[in-house]
mmCIF file of C-alpha atoms in Angstrom:
data_model
loop_
_atom_site.group_PDB
_atom_site.id
_atom_site.type_symbol
_atom_site.label_atom_id
_atom_site.label_comp_id
_atom_site.label_asym_id
_atom_site.label_seq_id
_atom_site.Cartn_x
_atom_site.Cartn_y
_atom_site.Cartn_z
ATOM 1 C CA MET G 1 -22.645 -10.036 10.267
ATOM 2 C CA MET G 2 -19.765 -12.247 9.182
ATOM 3 C CA THR G 3 -20.563 -15.829 8.272
ATOM 4 C CA ALA G 4 -18.487 -18.680 9.690
ATOM 5 C CA ARG G 5 -15.981 -20.194 7.261
ATOM 6 C CA ASP G 6 -15.600 -23.922 6.656
ATOM 7 C CA GLU G 7 -12.086 -24.492 8.048
ATOM 8 C CA SER G 8 -11.728 -27.742 6.086
ATOM 9 C CA ARG G 9 -11.299 -25.944 2.750
ATOM 10 C CA PRO G 10 -8.670 -23.453 1.552
ATOM 11 C CA THR G 11 -9.325 -19.771 2.142
ATOM 12 C CA ARG G 12 -10.929 -18.228 -0.928
ATOM 13 C CA VAL G 13 -9.379 -14.913 -1.886
ATOM 14 C CA ALA G 14 -10.740 -12.788 -4.734
ATOM 15 C CA VAL G 15 -8.832 -9.909 -6.316
ATOM 16 C CA VAL G 16 -10.726 -7.365 -8.406
ATOM 17 C CA GLY G 17 -8.435 -5.168 -10.504
ATOM 18 C CA LEU G 18 -5.291 -6.568 -12.098
ATOM 19 C CA GLY G 19 -2.918 -3.684 -12.414
ATOM 20 C CA THR G 20 0.526 -3.837 -10.834
ATOM 21 C CA MET G 21 -0.857 -3.989 -7.301
ATOM 22 C CA GLY G 22 -3.688 -6.448 -7.927
ATOM 23 C CA ILE G 23 -1.440 -8.963 -9.666
ATOM 24 C CA ALA G 24 1.105 -8.796 -6.838
ATOM 25 C CA ILE G 25 -1.635 -9.222 -4.194
ATOM 26 C CA ALA G 26 -2.918 -12.282 -6.053
ATOM 27 C CA ARG G 27 0.639 -13.652 -6.250
ATOM 28 C CA LEU G 28 1.149 -13.119 -2.523
ATOM 29 C CA PHE G 29 -1.868 -15.176 -1.510
ATOM 30 C CA GLU G 30 -1.363 -17.769 -4.244
ATOM 31 C CA ASN G 31 2.134 -18.347 -2.887
ATOM 32 C CA HIS G 32 0.606 -19.082 0.520
ATOM 33 C CA GLY G 33 -1.734 -21.776 -0.738
ATOM 34 C CA HIS G 34 -5.030 -19.930 -0.919
ATOM 35 C CA GLU G 35 -7.673 -20.455 -3.584
ATOM 36 C CA ILE G 36 -7.444 -17.406 -5.838
ATOM 37 C CA ARG G 37 -9.941 -15.902 -8.265
ATOM 38 C CA VAL G 38 -9.249 -12.701 -10.147
ATOM 39 C CA PHE G 39 -11.178 -10.313 -12.367
ATOM 40 C CA ASP G 40 -10.368 -7.337 -14.550
ATOM 41 C CA THR G 41 -12.321 -6.111 -17.557
ATOM 42 C CA ARG G 42 -9.042 -5.942 -19.507
ATOM 43 C CA VAL G 43 -7.932 -9.520 -18.759
ATOM 44 C CA GLN G 44 -9.183 -12.635 -20.510
ATOM 45 C CA ALA G 45 -8.482 -16.210 -19.437
ATOM 46 C CA ALA G 46 -7.496 -17.112 -22.999
ATOM 47 C CA ASP G 47 -4.845 -14.382 -23.103
ATOM 48 C CA PRO G 48 -3.573 -13.660 -19.568
ATOM 49 C CA PRO G 49 -0.872 -11.034 -19.034
ATOM 50 C CA ALA G 50 2.654 -12.361 -18.592
ATOM 51 C CA PRO G 51 2.800 -11.736 -14.794
ATOM 52 C CA LEU G 52 -0.120 -14.176 -14.321
ATOM 53 C CA ALA G 53 1.563 -16.945 -16.330
ATOM 54 C CA GLY G 54 2.108 -20.071 -14.293
ATOM 55 C CA MET G 55 0.011 -18.910 -11.364
ATOM 56 C CA ARG G 56 -2.606 -21.267 -9.949
ATOM 57 C CA LEU G 57 -5.711 -19.117 -10.106
ATOM 58 C CA GLN G 58 -9.018 -18.704 -11.877
ATOM 59 C CA ILE G 59 -9.462 -15.746 -14.208
ATOM 60 C CA CYS G 60 -13.159 -14.887 -14.059
ATOM 61 C CA THR G 61 -15.382 -13.257 -16.652
ATOM 62 C CA THR G 62 -17.555 -11.261 -14.225
ATOM 63 C CA ILE G 63 -17.222 -9.700 -10.805
ATOM 64 C CA GLY G 64 -19.979 -11.964 -9.523
ATOM 65 C CA GLU G 65 -18.133 -15.093 -10.623
ATOM 66 C CA CYS G 66 -14.961 -13.786 -8.997
ATOM 67 C CA VAL G 67 -16.274 -12.794 -5.576
ATOM 68 C CA GLN G 68 -19.175 -15.166 -4.965
ATOM 69 C CA ASP G 69 -18.381 -17.375 -1.947
ATOM 70 C CA ALA G 70 -15.059 -15.553 -1.406
ATOM 71 C CA ASP G 71 -13.901 -15.218 2.182
ATOM 72 C CA PHE G 72 -11.890 -12.088 1.360
ATOM 73 C CA VAL G 73 -12.171 -9.694 -1.564
ATOM 74 C CA PHE G 74 -9.273 -7.349 -2.273
ATOM 75 C CA GLU G 75 -10.337 -4.398 -4.425
ATOM 76 C CA ALA G 76 -7.370 -3.019 -6.358
ATOM 77 C CA VAL G 77 -8.893 -0.895 -9.125
ATOM 78 C CA SER G 78 -7.682 2.584 -10.058
ATOM 79 C CA GLU G 79 -7.638 5.482 -7.571
ATOM 80 C CA ASP G 80 -10.817 6.978 -8.998
ATOM 81 C CA LEU G 81 -13.694 7.254 -6.551
ATOM 82 C CA ALA G 82 -16.376 6.799 -9.215
ATOM 83 C CA VAL G 83 -14.685 3.607 -10.416
ATOM 84 C CA LYS G 84 -14.331 2.319 -6.868
ATOM 85 C CA GLU G 85 -17.981 3.071 -6.129
ATOM 86 C CA SER G 86 -19.150 1.143 -9.190
ATOM 87 C CA VAL G 87 -16.904 -1.825 -8.442
ATOM 88 C CA LEU G 88 -17.640 -1.969 -4.715
ATOM 89 C CA ARG G 89 -21.397 -1.791 -5.282
ATOM 90 C CA GLU G 90 -21.141 -4.724 -7.697
ATOM 91 C CA VAL G 91 -18.857 -6.683 -5.365
ATOM 92 C CA SER G 92 -21.303 -6.116 -2.521
ATOM 93 C CA ARG G 93 -24.144 -7.589 -4.559
ATOM 94 C CA TRP G 94 -22.404 -10.943 -4.746
ATOM 95 C CA THR G 95 -20.477 -11.514 -1.525
ATOM 96 C CA ALA G 96 -20.977 -11.522 2.216
ATOM 97 C CA GLY G 97 -17.225 -11.835 2.713
ATOM 98 C CA ILE G 98 -14.782 -9.250 3.973
ATOM 99 C CA ILE G 99 -13.962 -6.488 1.484
ATOM 100 C CA ALA G 100 -10.550 -4.851 1.730
ATOM 101 C CA SER G 101 -9.779 -1.886 -0.503
ATOM 102 C CA ASN G 102 -6.169 -1.283 -1.504
ATOM 103 C CA THR G 103 -6.799 2.447 -1.780
ATOM 104 C CA SER G 104 -3.988 4.755 -0.737
ATOM 105 C CA THR G 105 -6.123 7.893 -0.510
ATOM 106 C CA PHE G 106 -9.813 7.282 0.186
ATOM 107 C CA MET G 107 -11.152 7.030 3.721
ATOM 108 C CA PRO G 108 -12.782 3.675 4.531
ATOM 109 C CA ARG G 109 -15.866 5.450 5.854
ATOM 110 C CA VAL G 110 -16.374 6.905 2.357
ATOM 111 C CA LEU G 111 -16.028 3.500 0.699
ATOM 112 C CA ALA G 112 -18.276 1.865 3.309
ATOM 113 C CA ALA G 113 -21.216 3.857 1.948
ATOM 114 C CA PHE G 114 -20.980 1.833 -1.288
ATOM 115 C CA VAL G 115 -21.485 -1.638 0.205
ATOM 116 C CA ALA G 116 -24.433 -3.487 1.700
ATOM 117 C CA ARG G 117 -22.469 -4.675 4.751
ATOM 118 C CA PRO G 118 -20.254 -1.764 5.812
ATOM 119 C CA GLU G 119 -19.204 -3.682 8.918
ATOM 120 C CA ASN G 120 -17.243 -6.015 6.603
ATOM 121 C CA LEU G 121 -15.280 -3.273 4.835
ATOM 122 C CA LEU G 122 -11.879 -1.807 5.662
ATOM 123 C CA VAL G 123 -8.744 -0.636 3.888
ATOM 124 C CA ALA G 124 -5.703 -2.875 3.424
ATOM 125 C CA HIS G 125 -3.067 -0.572 1.976
ATOM 126 C CA PHE G 126 -0.242 -2.527 0.343
ATOM 127 C CA PHE G 127 2.991 -1.045 -0.999
ATOM 128 C CA ASN G 128 4.594 -1.688 -4.378
ATOM 129 C CA PRO G 129 5.708 -4.411 -4.977
ATOM 130 C CA ALA G 130 2.882 -5.766 -2.857
ATOM 131 C CA ASP G 131 4.225 -9.311 -2.622
ATOM 132 C CA VAL G 132 7.657 -8.055 -1.478
ATOM 133 C CA VAL G 133 7.259 -4.969 0.743
ATOM 134 C CA PRO G 134 6.367 -6.326 4.198
ATOM 135 C CA LEU G 135 4.094 -3.543 5.411
ATOM 136 C CA VAL G 136 0.321 -3.388 5.058
ATOM 137 C CA GLU G 137 -1.614 -0.554 6.687
ATOM 138 C CA VAL G 138 -4.997 -1.823 7.893
ATOM 139 C CA VAL G 139 -7.485 0.993 8.327
ATOM 140 C CA PRO G 140 -10.963 0.246 9.697
ATOM 141 C CA HIS G 141 -13.751 2.800 9.874
ATOM 142 C CA ALA G 142 -15.791 3.335 13.007
ATOM 143 C CA GLY G 143 -18.329 0.717 11.943
ATOM 144 C CA THR G 144 -15.910 -2.031 10.892
ATOM 145 C CA ALA G 145 -16.615 -5.220 12.845
ATOM 146 C CA ILE G 146 -13.771 -6.271 15.111
ATOM 147 C CA GLU G 147 -14.092 -9.806 13.688
ATOM 148 C CA ALA G 148 -13.455 -8.473 10.173
ATOM 149 C CA ARG G 149 -10.426 -6.525 11.319
ATOM 150 C CA ARG G 150 -8.980 -9.519 13.157
ATOM 151 C CA ALA G 151 -9.614 -11.855 10.220
ATOM 152 C CA VAL G 152 -7.773 -9.566 7.781
ATOM 153 C CA GLU G 153 -4.891 -9.095 10.220
ATOM 154 C CA ARG G 154 -4.600 -12.866 10.640
ATOM 155 C CA LEU G 155 -4.710 -13.494 6.880
ATOM 156 C CA LEU G 156 -1.990 -10.910 6.242
ATOM 157 C CA ARG G 157 0.262 -12.017 9.090
ATOM 158 C CA ASP G 158 -0.035 -15.637 7.949
ATOM 159 C CA ALA G 159 1.152 -14.419 4.535
ATOM 160 C CA GLY G 160 4.254 -12.937 6.166
ATOM 161 C CA LYS G 161 3.137 -9.319 6.287
ATOM 162 C CA LYS G 162 3.853 -6.799 9.010
ATOM 163 C CA VAL G 163 0.493 -5.240 9.817
ATOM 164 C CA VAL G 164 0.079 -1.748 11.218
ATOM 165 C CA LEU G 165 -3.467 -1.184 12.437
ATOM 166 C CA LEU G 166 -4.448 2.483 12.503
ATOM 167 C CA GLU G 167 -6.425 3.474 15.547
ATOM 168 C CA LYS G 168 -8.372 6.106 13.613
ATOM 169 C CA GLU G 169 -8.830 7.270 10.032
ATOM 170 C CA SER G 170 -6.415 9.884 8.729
ATOM 171 C CA VAL G 171 -6.129 11.329 5.220
ATOM 172 C CA GLY G 172 -3.259 9.508 3.518
ATOM 173 C CA PHE G 173 -3.078 7.068 6.448
ATOM 174 C CA VAL G 174 0.486 7.051 7.877
ATOM 175 C CA ALA G 175 3.021 6.086 5.220
ATOM 176 C CA ASN G 176 1.726 8.449 2.545
ATOM 177 C CA ARG G 177 1.544 11.339 5.007
ATOM 178 C CA LEU G 178 5.196 10.811 5.884
ATOM 179 C CA GLN G 179 6.120 10.352 2.230
ATOM 180 C CA ALA G 180 4.218 13.487 1.209
ATOM 181 C CA ALA G 181 5.891 15.545 3.938
ATOM 182 C CA VAL G 182 9.375 14.469 2.820
ATOM 183 C CA LEU G 183 8.502 14.986 -0.856
ATOM 184 C CA ARG G 184 7.107 18.473 -0.204
ATOM 185 C CA GLU G 185 10.279 19.577 1.565
ATOM 186 C CA SER G 186 12.468 17.859 -1.040
ATOM 187 C CA LEU G 187 10.790 19.723 -3.892
ATOM 188 C CA SER G 188 10.963 22.990 -1.959
ATOM 189 C CA LEU G 189 14.732 22.616 -1.476
ATOM 190 C CA ILE G 190 15.224 21.877 -5.178
ATOM 191 C CA GLU G 191 13.041 24.812 -6.274
ATOM 192 C CA GLN G 192 14.923 27.162 -3.955
ATOM 193 C CA GLY G 193 18.191 26.135 -5.601
ATOM 194 C CA VAL G 194 19.586 24.673 -2.379
ATOM 195 C CA VAL G 195 20.436 21.294 -3.908
ATOM 196 C CA PRO G 196 20.038 19.551 -7.296
ATOM 197 C CA THR G 197 17.729 16.566 -7.695
ATOM 198 C CA GLU G 198 20.475 13.948 -7.776
ATOM 199 C CA ASP G 199 22.136 15.242 -4.606
ATOM 200 C CA LEU G 200 18.819 15.452 -2.760
ATOM 201 C CA ASP G 201 18.279 11.760 -3.388
ATOM 202 C CA GLU G 202 21.891 11.071 -2.393
ATOM 203 C CA VAL G 203 21.298 12.687 1.015
ATOM 204 C CA VAL G 204 18.405 10.292 1.613
ATOM 205 C CA ARG G 205 20.115 7.188 0.216
ATOM 206 C CA SER G 206 23.419 7.715 1.994
ATOM 207 C CA ALA G 207 22.307 9.113 5.355
ATOM 208 C CA LEU G 208 18.623 9.225 6.219
ATOM 209 C CA ALA G 209 17.089 6.109 4.655
ATOM 210 C CA PRO G 210 19.511 3.521 6.116
ATOM 211 C CA ARG G 211 19.058 4.929 9.624
ATOM 212 C CA TRP G 212 15.291 5.068 9.214
ATOM 213 C CA ALA G 213 15.312 1.492 7.923
ATOM 214 C CA ILE G 214 16.931 0.300 11.142
ATOM 215 C CA ALA G 215 15.391 2.553 13.785
ATOM 216 C CA GLY G 216 12.608 4.679 12.230
ATOM 217 C CA PRO G 217 12.488 8.478 12.606
ATOM 218 C CA LEU G 218 11.534 8.370 16.291
ATOM 219 C CA GLY G 219 14.184 5.773 17.063
ATOM 220 C CA VAL G 220 16.769 7.938 15.285
ATOM 221 C CA ALA G 221 15.686 10.903 17.397
ATOM 222 C CA ASP G 222 16.164 8.837 20.552
ATOM 223 C CA LEU G 223 19.644 7.819 19.451
ATOM 224 C CA GLY G 224 20.598 11.400 18.582
ATOM 225 C CA GLY G 225 19.154 12.882 21.778
ATOM 226 C CA LEU G 226 15.731 14.444 22.087
ATOM 227 C CA ASP G 227 17.273 17.608 23.515
ATOM 228 C CA VAL G 228 19.264 17.964 20.289
ATOM 229 C CA PHE G 229 16.135 17.478 18.212
ATOM 230 C CA VAL G 230 14.244 20.107 20.203
ATOM 231 C CA ALA G 231 16.998 22.590 19.375
ATOM 232 C CA VAL G 232 17.132 21.558 15.713
ATOM 233 C CA CYS G 233 13.350 21.628 15.280
ATOM 234 C CA THR G 234 13.091 25.034 16.951
ATOM 235 C CA GLN G 235 15.386 26.437 14.284
ATOM 236 C CA ILE G 236 14.051 24.521 11.269
ATOM 237 C CA PHE G 237 10.291 24.183 11.725
ATOM 238 C CA PRO G 238 9.473 27.854 10.983
ATOM 239 C CA ASP G 239 11.362 27.625 7.685
ATOM 240 C CA LEU G 240 9.881 24.353 6.410
ATOM 241 C CA SER G 241 7.588 24.405 3.398
ATOM 242 C CA ALA G 242 3.927 24.818 4.293
ATOM 243 C CA ALA G 243 2.698 24.606 0.685
ATOM 244 C CA GLN G 244 -0.968 23.650 0.388
ATOM 245 C CA GLU G 245 -0.789 22.698 -3.295
ATOM 246 C CA PRO G 246 1.510 20.319 -5.181
ATOM 247 C CA SER G 247 4.823 21.873 -6.165
ATOM 248 C CA PRO G 248 5.003 23.638 -9.570
ATOM 249 C CA LEU G 249 8.059 21.486 -10.273
ATOM 250 C CA LEU G 250 5.959 18.365 -9.802
ATOM 251 C CA THR G 251 2.923 19.576 -11.726
ATOM 252 C CA SER G 252 5.029 20.840 -14.631
ATOM 253 C CA LEU G 253 6.544 17.385 -15.083
ATOM 254 C CA VAL G 254 3.084 15.816 -15.055
ATOM 255 C CA ASP G 255 1.694 18.416 -17.487
ATOM 256 C CA SER G 256 4.515 17.648 -19.917
ATOM 257 C CA GLY G 257 3.817 13.921 -19.771
ATOM 258 C CA ARG G 258 6.911 13.108 -17.740
ATOM 259 C CA ILE G 259 5.042 11.072 -15.126
ATOM 260 C CA GLY G 260 7.832 8.683 -14.164
ATOM 261 C CA ALA G 261 9.140 5.251 -15.070
ATOM 262 C CA LYS G 262 5.920 4.150 -16.784
ATOM 263 C CA ALA G 263 6.272 7.040 -19.257
ATOM 264 C CA GLY G 264 10.037 6.772 -19.745
ATOM 265 C CA SER G 265 10.934 9.892 -17.788
ATOM 266 C CA GLY G 266 10.131 11.884 -14.675
ATOM 267 C CA PHE G 267 12.806 13.452 -12.522
ATOM 268 C CA TYR G 268 15.123 10.976 -14.273
ATOM 269 C CA PRO G 269 15.108 9.125 -17.620
ATOM 270 C CA HIS G 270 13.889 5.528 -17.465
ATOM 271 C CA SER G 271 13.764 2.449 -19.646
ATOM 272 C CA ASP G 272 11.844 -0.780 -19.060
ATOM 273 C CA GLN G 273 15.141 -2.373 -18.066
ATOM 274 C CA SER G 274 16.184 0.370 -15.657
ATOM 275 C CA ALA G 275 12.746 0.389 -14.002
ATOM 276 C CA ARG G 276 12.846 -3.388 -13.657
ATOM 277 C CA GLU G 277 16.362 -3.274 -12.217
ATOM 278 C CA SER G 278 15.296 -0.627 -9.695
ATOM 279 C CA MET G 279 12.364 -2.747 -8.549
ATOM 280 C CA GLU G 280 14.660 -5.774 -8.297
ATOM 281 C CA ARG G 281 17.086 -3.789 -6.133
ATOM 282 C CA ILE G 282 14.207 -2.700 -3.891
ATOM 283 C CA ALA G 283 13.061 -6.323 -3.612
ATOM 284 C CA GLY G 284 16.623 -7.373 -2.816
ATOM 285 C CA LEU G 285 16.898 -4.746 -0.102
ATOM 286 C CA PHE G 286 13.715 -5.917 1.598
ATOM 287 C CA SER G 287 14.896 -9.506 1.314
ATOM 288 C CA SER G 288 18.192 -8.673 2.990
ATOM 289 C CA LEU G 289 16.413 -6.763 5.750
ATOM 290 C CA ALA G 290 14.096 -9.708 6.322
ATOM 291 C CA HIS G 291 17.020 -12.088 6.689
ATOM 292 C CA ALA G 292 19.127 -9.749 8.812
ATOM 293 C CA ASP G 293 19.233 -10.081 12.593
ATOM 294 C CA PRO G 294 19.060 -6.481 13.750
ATOM 295 C CA THR G 295 18.921 -5.643 17.423
ATOM 296 C CA THR G 296 15.686 -3.820 18.078
ATOM 297 C CA PRO G 297 15.852 -1.162 20.790
ATOM 298 C CA GLU G 298 13.483 -1.765 23.639
ATOM 299 C CA ARG G 299 10.348 0.307 23.316
ATOM 300 C CA PRO G 300 8.071 1.783 25.967
ATOM 301 C CA GLY G 301 5.961 -0.754 27.809
ATOM 302 C CA GLY G 302 8.615 -3.443 27.527
ATOM 303 C CA ILE G 303 7.770 -4.179 23.871
ATOM 304 C CA ALA G 304 10.950 -5.064 21.974
#
């Protein structure tokens, strides 16, 4: 059962795991006036990483110190189930608060087995950069208490996030399923010699992505005509990639150490400056979208 919070004090938010995502989650809630405690075995209060400089938070020396008396605990450790199990079991020893995992792959019902109060656990899947990208996917499991779900939704919405609550668990949730489907077909087209890497990305940047950003794939289908999409899908669906394993193009890059911006190369060469500039452009795009005044097509049920 959830315990009632003293409304006269600031909300206490704990973040366990201070990689890129954990730091940004801490920054998000710190910017909205919450009391923040953080913990990572690699981070010491005497020598905090540069992204934490100037932030009003407490860097703790143990998980217990970090999460004790916290209203919300955001777990943001690496996507390794054994690591998550160890961390969540320790978190659960010290808090009766709500535990939200930032996992992008593991089902909440799996993670719930690691905590003493599974009714207080759910997934809150942020997107990088977590303090900039508006969306958070909230994924409860069948045993998540409705009060816990509502409390996390309220906390996130008050922090300016757009919350999508999944009605049931699904591997990869929603965003990563869509992303994986597009990536699979993209890699297939490149491997077949249909289009080079740079031009594939140009197709998305200069045609698909802007339309999706305004209307979403279903809204775009409505605008184009569902009869047209039936005809198009009838022709294309049988020829789409149905690969059940990651593309050899993708795995070969990983095997050679070319794992992306953090390693200096992936599909493209990268430097610290170019990676930073790309993230700044992404942040700028989301900022411009947030300040735009788009007309939203009316949706079924009268919801605009």
